[in-house]
CSV table of C-alpha atoms in Angstrom, one decimal:
chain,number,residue,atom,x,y,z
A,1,UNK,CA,224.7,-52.5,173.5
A,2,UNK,CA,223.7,-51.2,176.6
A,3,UNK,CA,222.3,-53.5,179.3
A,4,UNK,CA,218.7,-52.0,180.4
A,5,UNK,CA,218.0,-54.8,182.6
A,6,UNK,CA,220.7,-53.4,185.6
A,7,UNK,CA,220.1,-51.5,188.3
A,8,UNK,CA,216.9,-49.8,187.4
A,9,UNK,CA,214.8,-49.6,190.1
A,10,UNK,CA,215.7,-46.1,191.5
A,11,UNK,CA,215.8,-45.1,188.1
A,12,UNK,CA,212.0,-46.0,187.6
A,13,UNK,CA,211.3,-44.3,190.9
A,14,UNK,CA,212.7,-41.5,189.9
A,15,UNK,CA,210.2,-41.5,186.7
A,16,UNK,CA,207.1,-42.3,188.4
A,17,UNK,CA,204.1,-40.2,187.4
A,18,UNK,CA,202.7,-38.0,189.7
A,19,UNK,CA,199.1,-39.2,191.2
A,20,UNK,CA,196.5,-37.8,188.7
A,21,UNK,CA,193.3,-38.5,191.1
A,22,UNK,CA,194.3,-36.5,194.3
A,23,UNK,CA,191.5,-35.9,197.1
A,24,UNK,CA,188.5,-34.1,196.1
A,25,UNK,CA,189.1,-30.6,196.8
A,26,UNK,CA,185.4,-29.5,197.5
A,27,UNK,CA,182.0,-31.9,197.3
A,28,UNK,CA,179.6,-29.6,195.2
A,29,UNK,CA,176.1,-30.8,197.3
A,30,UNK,CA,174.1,-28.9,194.4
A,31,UNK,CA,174.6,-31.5,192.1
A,32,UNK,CA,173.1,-34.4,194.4
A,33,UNK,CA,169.6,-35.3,194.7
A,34,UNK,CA,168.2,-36.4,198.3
A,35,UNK,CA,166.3,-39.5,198.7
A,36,UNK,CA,166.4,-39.9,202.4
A,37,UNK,CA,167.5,-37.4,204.9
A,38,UNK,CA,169.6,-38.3,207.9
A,39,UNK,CA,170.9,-37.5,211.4
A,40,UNK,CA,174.0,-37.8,213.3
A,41,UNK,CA,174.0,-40.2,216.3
A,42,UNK,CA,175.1,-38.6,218.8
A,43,UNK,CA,174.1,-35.4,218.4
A,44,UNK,CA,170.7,-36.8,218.6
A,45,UNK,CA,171.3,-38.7,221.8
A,46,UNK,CA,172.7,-35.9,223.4
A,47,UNK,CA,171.7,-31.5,223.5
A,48,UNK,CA,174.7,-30.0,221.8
A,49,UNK,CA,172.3,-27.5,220.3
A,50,UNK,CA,170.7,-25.0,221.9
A,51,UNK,CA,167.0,-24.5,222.0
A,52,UNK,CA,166.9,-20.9,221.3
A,53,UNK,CA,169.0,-17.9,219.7
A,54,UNK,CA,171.4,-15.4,222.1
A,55,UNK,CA,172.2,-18.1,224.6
A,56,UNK,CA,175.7,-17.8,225.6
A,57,UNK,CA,175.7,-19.7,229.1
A,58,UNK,CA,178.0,-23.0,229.3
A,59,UNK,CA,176.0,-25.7,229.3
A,60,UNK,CA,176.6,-28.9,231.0
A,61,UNK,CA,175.1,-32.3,230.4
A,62,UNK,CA,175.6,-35.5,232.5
A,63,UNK,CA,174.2,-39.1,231.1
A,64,UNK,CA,175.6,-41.8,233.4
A,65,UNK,CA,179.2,-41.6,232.9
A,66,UNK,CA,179.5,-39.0,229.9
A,67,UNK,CA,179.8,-35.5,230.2
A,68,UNK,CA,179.3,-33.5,227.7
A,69,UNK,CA,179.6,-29.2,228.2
A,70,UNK,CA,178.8,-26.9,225.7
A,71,UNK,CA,180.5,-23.0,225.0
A,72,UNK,CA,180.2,-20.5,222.8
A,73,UNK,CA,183.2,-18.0,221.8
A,74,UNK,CA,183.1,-14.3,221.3
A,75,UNK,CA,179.2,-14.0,223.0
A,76,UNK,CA,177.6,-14.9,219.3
A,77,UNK,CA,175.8,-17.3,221.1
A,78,UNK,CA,175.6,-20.9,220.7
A,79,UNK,CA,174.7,-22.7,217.5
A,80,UNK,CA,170.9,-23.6,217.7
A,81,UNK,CA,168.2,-26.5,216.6
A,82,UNK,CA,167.7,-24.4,213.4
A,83,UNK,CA,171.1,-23.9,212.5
A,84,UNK,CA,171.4,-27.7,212.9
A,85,UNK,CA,169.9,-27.5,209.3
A,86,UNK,CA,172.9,-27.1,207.9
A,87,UNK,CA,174.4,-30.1,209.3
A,88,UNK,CA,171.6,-31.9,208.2
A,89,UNK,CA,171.7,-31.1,205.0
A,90,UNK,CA,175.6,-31.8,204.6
A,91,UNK,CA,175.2,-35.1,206.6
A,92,UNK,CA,172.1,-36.3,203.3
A,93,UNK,CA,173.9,-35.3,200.5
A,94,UNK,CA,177.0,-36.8,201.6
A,95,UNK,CA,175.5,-39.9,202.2
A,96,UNK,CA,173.5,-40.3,199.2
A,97,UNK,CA,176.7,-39.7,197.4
A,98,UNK,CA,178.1,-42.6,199.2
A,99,UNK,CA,175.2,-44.7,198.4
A,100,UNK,CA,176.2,-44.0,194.7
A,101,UNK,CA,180.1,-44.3,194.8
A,102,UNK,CA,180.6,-40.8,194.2
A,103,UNK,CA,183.5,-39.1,195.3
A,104,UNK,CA,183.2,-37.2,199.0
A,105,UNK,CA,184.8,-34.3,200.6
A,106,UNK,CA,184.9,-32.6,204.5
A,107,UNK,CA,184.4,-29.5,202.4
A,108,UNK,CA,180.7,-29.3,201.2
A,109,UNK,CA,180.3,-26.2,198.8
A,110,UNK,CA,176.4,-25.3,198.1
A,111,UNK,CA,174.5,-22.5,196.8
A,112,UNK,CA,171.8,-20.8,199.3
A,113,UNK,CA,169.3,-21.7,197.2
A,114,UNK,CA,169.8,-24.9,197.3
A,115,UNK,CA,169.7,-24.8,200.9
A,116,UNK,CA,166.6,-22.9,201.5
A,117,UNK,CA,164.7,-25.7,198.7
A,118,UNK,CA,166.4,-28.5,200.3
A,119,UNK,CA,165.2,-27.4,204.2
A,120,UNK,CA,161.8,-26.2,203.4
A,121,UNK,CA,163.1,-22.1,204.1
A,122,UNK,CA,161.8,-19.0,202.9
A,123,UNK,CA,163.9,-17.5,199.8
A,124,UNK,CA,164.6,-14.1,201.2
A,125,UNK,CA,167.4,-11.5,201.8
A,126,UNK,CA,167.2,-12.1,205.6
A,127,UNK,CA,167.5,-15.7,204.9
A,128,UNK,CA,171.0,-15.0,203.8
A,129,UNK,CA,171.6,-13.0,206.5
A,130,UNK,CA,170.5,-15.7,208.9
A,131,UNK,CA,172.7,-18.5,206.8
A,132,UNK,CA,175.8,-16.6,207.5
A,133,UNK,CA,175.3,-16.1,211.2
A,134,UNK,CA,174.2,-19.5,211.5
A,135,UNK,CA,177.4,-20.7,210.3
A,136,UNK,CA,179.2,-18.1,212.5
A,137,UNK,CA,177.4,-19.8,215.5
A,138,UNK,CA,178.0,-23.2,214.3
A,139,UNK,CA,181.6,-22.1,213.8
A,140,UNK,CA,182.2,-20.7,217.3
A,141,UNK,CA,180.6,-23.7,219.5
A,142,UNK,CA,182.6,-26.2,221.0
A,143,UNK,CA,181.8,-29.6,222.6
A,144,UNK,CA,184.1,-30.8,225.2
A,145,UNK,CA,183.2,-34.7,226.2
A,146,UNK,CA,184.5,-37.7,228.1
A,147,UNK,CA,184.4,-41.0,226.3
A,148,UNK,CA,183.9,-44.3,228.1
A,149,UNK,CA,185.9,-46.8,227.0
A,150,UNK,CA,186.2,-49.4,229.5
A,151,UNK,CA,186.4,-49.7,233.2
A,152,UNK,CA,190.1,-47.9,232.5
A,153,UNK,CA,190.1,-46.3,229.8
A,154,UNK,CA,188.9,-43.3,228.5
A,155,UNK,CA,189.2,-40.3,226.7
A,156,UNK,CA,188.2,-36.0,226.8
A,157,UNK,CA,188.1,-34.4,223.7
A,158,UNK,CA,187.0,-31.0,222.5
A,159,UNK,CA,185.9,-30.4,219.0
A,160,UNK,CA,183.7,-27.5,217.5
A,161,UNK,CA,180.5,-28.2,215.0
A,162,UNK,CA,182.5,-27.4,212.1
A,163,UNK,CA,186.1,-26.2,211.2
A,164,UNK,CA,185.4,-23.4,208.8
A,165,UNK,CA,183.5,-21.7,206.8
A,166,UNK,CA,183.4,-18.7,203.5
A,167,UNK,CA,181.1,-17.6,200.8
A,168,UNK,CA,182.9,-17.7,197.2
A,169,UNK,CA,183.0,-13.9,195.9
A,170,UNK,CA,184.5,-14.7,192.6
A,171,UNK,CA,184.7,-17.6,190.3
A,172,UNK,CA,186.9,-20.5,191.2
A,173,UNK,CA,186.7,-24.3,189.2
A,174,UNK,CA,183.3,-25.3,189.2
A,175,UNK,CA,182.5,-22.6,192.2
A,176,UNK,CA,179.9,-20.0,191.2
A,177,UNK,CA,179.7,-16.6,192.7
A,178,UNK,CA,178.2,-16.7,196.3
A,179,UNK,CA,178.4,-20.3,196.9
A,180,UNK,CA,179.2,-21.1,200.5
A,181,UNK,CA,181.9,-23.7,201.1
A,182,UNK,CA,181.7,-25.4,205.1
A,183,UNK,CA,183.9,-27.6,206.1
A,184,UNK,CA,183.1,-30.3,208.4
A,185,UNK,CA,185.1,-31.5,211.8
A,186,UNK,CA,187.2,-34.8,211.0
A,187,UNK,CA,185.1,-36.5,213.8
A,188,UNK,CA,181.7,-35.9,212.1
A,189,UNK,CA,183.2,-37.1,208.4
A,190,UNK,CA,183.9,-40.2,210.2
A,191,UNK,CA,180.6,-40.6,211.8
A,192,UNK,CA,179.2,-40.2,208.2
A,193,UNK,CA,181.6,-42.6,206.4
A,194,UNK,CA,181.1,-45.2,209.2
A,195,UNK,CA,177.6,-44.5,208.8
A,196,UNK,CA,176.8,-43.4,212.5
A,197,UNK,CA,173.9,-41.7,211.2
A,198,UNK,CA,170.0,-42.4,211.3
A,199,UNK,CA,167.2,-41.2,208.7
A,200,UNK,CA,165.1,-38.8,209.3
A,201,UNK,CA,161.6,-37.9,208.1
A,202,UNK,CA,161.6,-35.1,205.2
A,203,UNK,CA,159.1,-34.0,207.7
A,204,UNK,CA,161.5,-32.8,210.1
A,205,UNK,CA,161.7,-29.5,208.4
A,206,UNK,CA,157.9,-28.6,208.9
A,207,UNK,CA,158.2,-28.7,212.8
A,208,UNK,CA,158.0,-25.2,213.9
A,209,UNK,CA,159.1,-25.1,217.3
A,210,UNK,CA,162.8,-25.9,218.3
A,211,UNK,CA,161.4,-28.3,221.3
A,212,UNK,CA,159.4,-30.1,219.3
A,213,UNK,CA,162.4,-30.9,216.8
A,214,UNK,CA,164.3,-32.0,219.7
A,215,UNK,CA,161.9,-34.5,221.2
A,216,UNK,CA,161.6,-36.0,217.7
A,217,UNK,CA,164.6,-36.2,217.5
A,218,UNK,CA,165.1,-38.6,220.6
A,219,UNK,CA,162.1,-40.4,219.8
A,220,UNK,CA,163.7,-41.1,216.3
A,221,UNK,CA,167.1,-42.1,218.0
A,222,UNK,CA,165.5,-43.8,221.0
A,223,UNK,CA,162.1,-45.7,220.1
A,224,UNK,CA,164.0,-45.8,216.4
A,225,UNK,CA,161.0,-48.5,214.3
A,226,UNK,CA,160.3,-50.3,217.9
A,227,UNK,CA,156.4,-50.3,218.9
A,228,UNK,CA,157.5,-47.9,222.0
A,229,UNK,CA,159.6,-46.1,224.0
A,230,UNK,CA,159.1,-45.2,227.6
A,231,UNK,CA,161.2,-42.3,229.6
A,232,UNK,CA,161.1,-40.1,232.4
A,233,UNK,CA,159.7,-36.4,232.5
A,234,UNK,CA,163.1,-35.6,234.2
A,235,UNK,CA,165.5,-37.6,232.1
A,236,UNK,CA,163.7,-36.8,228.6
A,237,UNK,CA,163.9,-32.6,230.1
A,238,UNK,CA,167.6,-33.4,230.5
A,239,UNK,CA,168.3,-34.7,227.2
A,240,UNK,CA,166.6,-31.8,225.7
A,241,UNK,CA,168.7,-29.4,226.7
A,242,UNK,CA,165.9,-27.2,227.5
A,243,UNK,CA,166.6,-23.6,229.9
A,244,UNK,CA,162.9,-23.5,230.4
A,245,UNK,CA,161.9,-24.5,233.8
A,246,UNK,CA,160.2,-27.9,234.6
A,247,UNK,CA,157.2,-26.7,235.1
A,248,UNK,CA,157.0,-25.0,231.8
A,249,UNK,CA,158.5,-28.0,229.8
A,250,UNK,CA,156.0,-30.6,231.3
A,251,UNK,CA,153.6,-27.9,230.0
A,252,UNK,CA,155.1,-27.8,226.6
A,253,UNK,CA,155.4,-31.6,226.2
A,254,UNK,CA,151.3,-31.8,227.8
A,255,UNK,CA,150.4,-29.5,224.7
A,256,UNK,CA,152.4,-31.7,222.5
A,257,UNK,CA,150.8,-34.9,223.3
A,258,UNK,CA,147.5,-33.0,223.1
A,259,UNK,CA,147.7,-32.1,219.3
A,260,UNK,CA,149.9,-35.3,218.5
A,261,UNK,CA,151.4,-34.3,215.1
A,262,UNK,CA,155.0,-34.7,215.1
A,263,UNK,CA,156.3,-36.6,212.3
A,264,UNK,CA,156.3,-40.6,212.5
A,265,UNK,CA,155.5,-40.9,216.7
A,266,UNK,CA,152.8,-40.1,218.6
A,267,UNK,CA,153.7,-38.8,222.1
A,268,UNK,CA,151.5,-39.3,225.6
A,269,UNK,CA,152.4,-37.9,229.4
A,270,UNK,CA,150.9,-40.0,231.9
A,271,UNK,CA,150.8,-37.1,234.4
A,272,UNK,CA,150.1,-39.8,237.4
A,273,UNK,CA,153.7,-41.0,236.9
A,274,UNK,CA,155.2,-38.8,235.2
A,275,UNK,CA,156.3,-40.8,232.0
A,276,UNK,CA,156.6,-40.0,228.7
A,277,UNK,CA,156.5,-42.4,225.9
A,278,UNK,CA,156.8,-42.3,222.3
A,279,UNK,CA,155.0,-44.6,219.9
A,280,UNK,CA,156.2,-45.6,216.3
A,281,UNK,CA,152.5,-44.1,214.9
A,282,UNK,CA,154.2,-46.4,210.9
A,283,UNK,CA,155.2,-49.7,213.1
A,284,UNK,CA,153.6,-52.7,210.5
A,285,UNK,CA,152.8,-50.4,208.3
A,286,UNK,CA,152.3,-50.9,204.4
A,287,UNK,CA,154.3,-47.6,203.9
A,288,UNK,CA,157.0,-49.0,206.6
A,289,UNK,CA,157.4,-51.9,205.5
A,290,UNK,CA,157.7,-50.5,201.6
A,291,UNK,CA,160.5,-48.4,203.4
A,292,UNK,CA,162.7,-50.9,204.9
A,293,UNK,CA,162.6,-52.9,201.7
A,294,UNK,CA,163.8,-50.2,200.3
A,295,UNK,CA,166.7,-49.6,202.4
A,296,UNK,CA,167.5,-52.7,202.4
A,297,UNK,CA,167.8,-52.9,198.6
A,298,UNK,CA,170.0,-50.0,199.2
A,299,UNK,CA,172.2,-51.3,201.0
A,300,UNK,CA,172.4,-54.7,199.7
A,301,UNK,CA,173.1,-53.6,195.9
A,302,UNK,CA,175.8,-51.0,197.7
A,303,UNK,CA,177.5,-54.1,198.9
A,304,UNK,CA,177.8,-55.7,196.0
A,305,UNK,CA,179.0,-52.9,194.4
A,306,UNK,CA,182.1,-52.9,196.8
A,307,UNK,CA,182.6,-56.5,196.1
A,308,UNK,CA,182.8,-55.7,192.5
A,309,UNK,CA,185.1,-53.4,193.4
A,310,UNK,CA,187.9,-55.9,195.4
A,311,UNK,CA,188.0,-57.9,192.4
């Protein structure tokens, strides 16, 4: 009778199975629903989009110690405010499918439709046209940065908005014809996964003007659900990103603060001192408070859900 207990182990190498659940090939963004909306960090604390279409000059942005410069490749121009939408929208589905424990991919496949629903855009055939070059744009900026990480030690790295990008001609797996696939840069999977990213109001999508997206932006990341936040003219001007004179921006943000609308802050220019400062227009609010209830169930029942999980 043969022994079976000798001198198996490479034997039952040899006859392992093969891993049956490999990583997801493509996340298919169609088939989540979007609670909340949200925003990644830094590209809220800092301009790495442009404020307006055809602008191909290098931009460089100073912020104490960080530097962060801005190109575009082959003159398309850099990748705007609006074409930010994109990112957006990746960024919320990807995190509500977190919040649920469903499977994730960098690659993000979508139909336009979707998109256009989703981000509050028209439904036409120059929306198409605008998808595509948005992506082109988004595909051929780069952002070149220093990061501080101690007195001495730090780091410069260049990365671009995202790594690629192609709408599906013909039928593949669950694919449908003329679905567009993006993928993301590693860097901004990890910011979503380590959840370096900020809601946003479902609102954000209504604000016409590319300035006035930007300065909610850094009201959201800077006053955040404090009473206030107070900044200079200058420094807030420099944050934006903005190619429009001084002059013309203290104008812009004047008008602003005049008609007062922008989703969740109210803004005011003290034109004696120069200051600008945003305040929370839901702080102590029933509707806030509701909210961060809310997120807090979220995130409570997500971790016990990975608690579960370790058992």
């Amino acid at each position: 009778m043969l022994d079976h207990t000798k001198k198996t182990g490479k034997r039952n190498l040899k006859t392992l199975r093969p891993y049956i659940h490999k990583q997801l090939e493509f996340f298919i963004a169609d088939d989540i629903d979007i609670c909340t909306f949200r925003d990644e960090m830094a590209s809220m604390e800092h301009p790495f989009f442009a404020l307006k279409a055809g602008d191909t000059k290098v931009r460089q942005y100073k912020n104490g110690n960080v530097t962060v410069t801005i190109r575009s490749s082959a003159g398309i121009g850099l990748a705007t405010i609006f074409d930010k939408d994109i990112w957006i929208y990746a960024i919320s589905k990807l995190q509500e499918a977190i919040n649920n424990d469903q499977p994730i991919s960098r690659t993000v496949a979508f139909t336009p439709y979707d998109f256009f629903v989703t981000t509050n855009r028209a439904k036409s055939g120059r929306a198409y046209d605008d998808l595509e070059k948005a992506l082109s744009r988004l595909k051929g900026t780069s952002i070149k940065t220093n990061i501080i990480y101690s007195q001495d030690e730090q780091e410069t790295i260049e990365f671009g908005l995202i790594d690629s990008w192609r709408i599906v001609e013909k039928q593949k797996g669950k694919l449908e014809i003329g679905m567009v696939e993006v993928t993301l840069p590693d860097w901004l999977y990890q910011a979503i996964t380590k959840t370096k990213v900020l809601q946003i109001s479902p609102d954000y999508f209504r604000i016409r003007k590319a300035i006035d997206r930007r300065l909610y932006e850094i009201a959201r990341k800077h006053c955040g659900s404090q009473h206030e936040f107070t900044i200079s003219l200058d420094k807030l001007y420099s944050k934006t990103g903005s190619t429009a004179v001084l002059s013309k921006f203290k104008f812009n943000v004047k008008q602003l603060s005049k008609t007062n609308d922008l989703p969740d802050y109210e803004i005011m220019l003290d034109l004696t001192t120069d200051k600008v400062t945003f305040k929370n227009r839901n702080q102590n609010t029933p509707q806030a408070e509701a909210s961060c209830k809310r997120e807090k169930g979220k995130r409570e029942v997500h971790k016990i859900k990975k608690q579960l999980l370790k058992k």
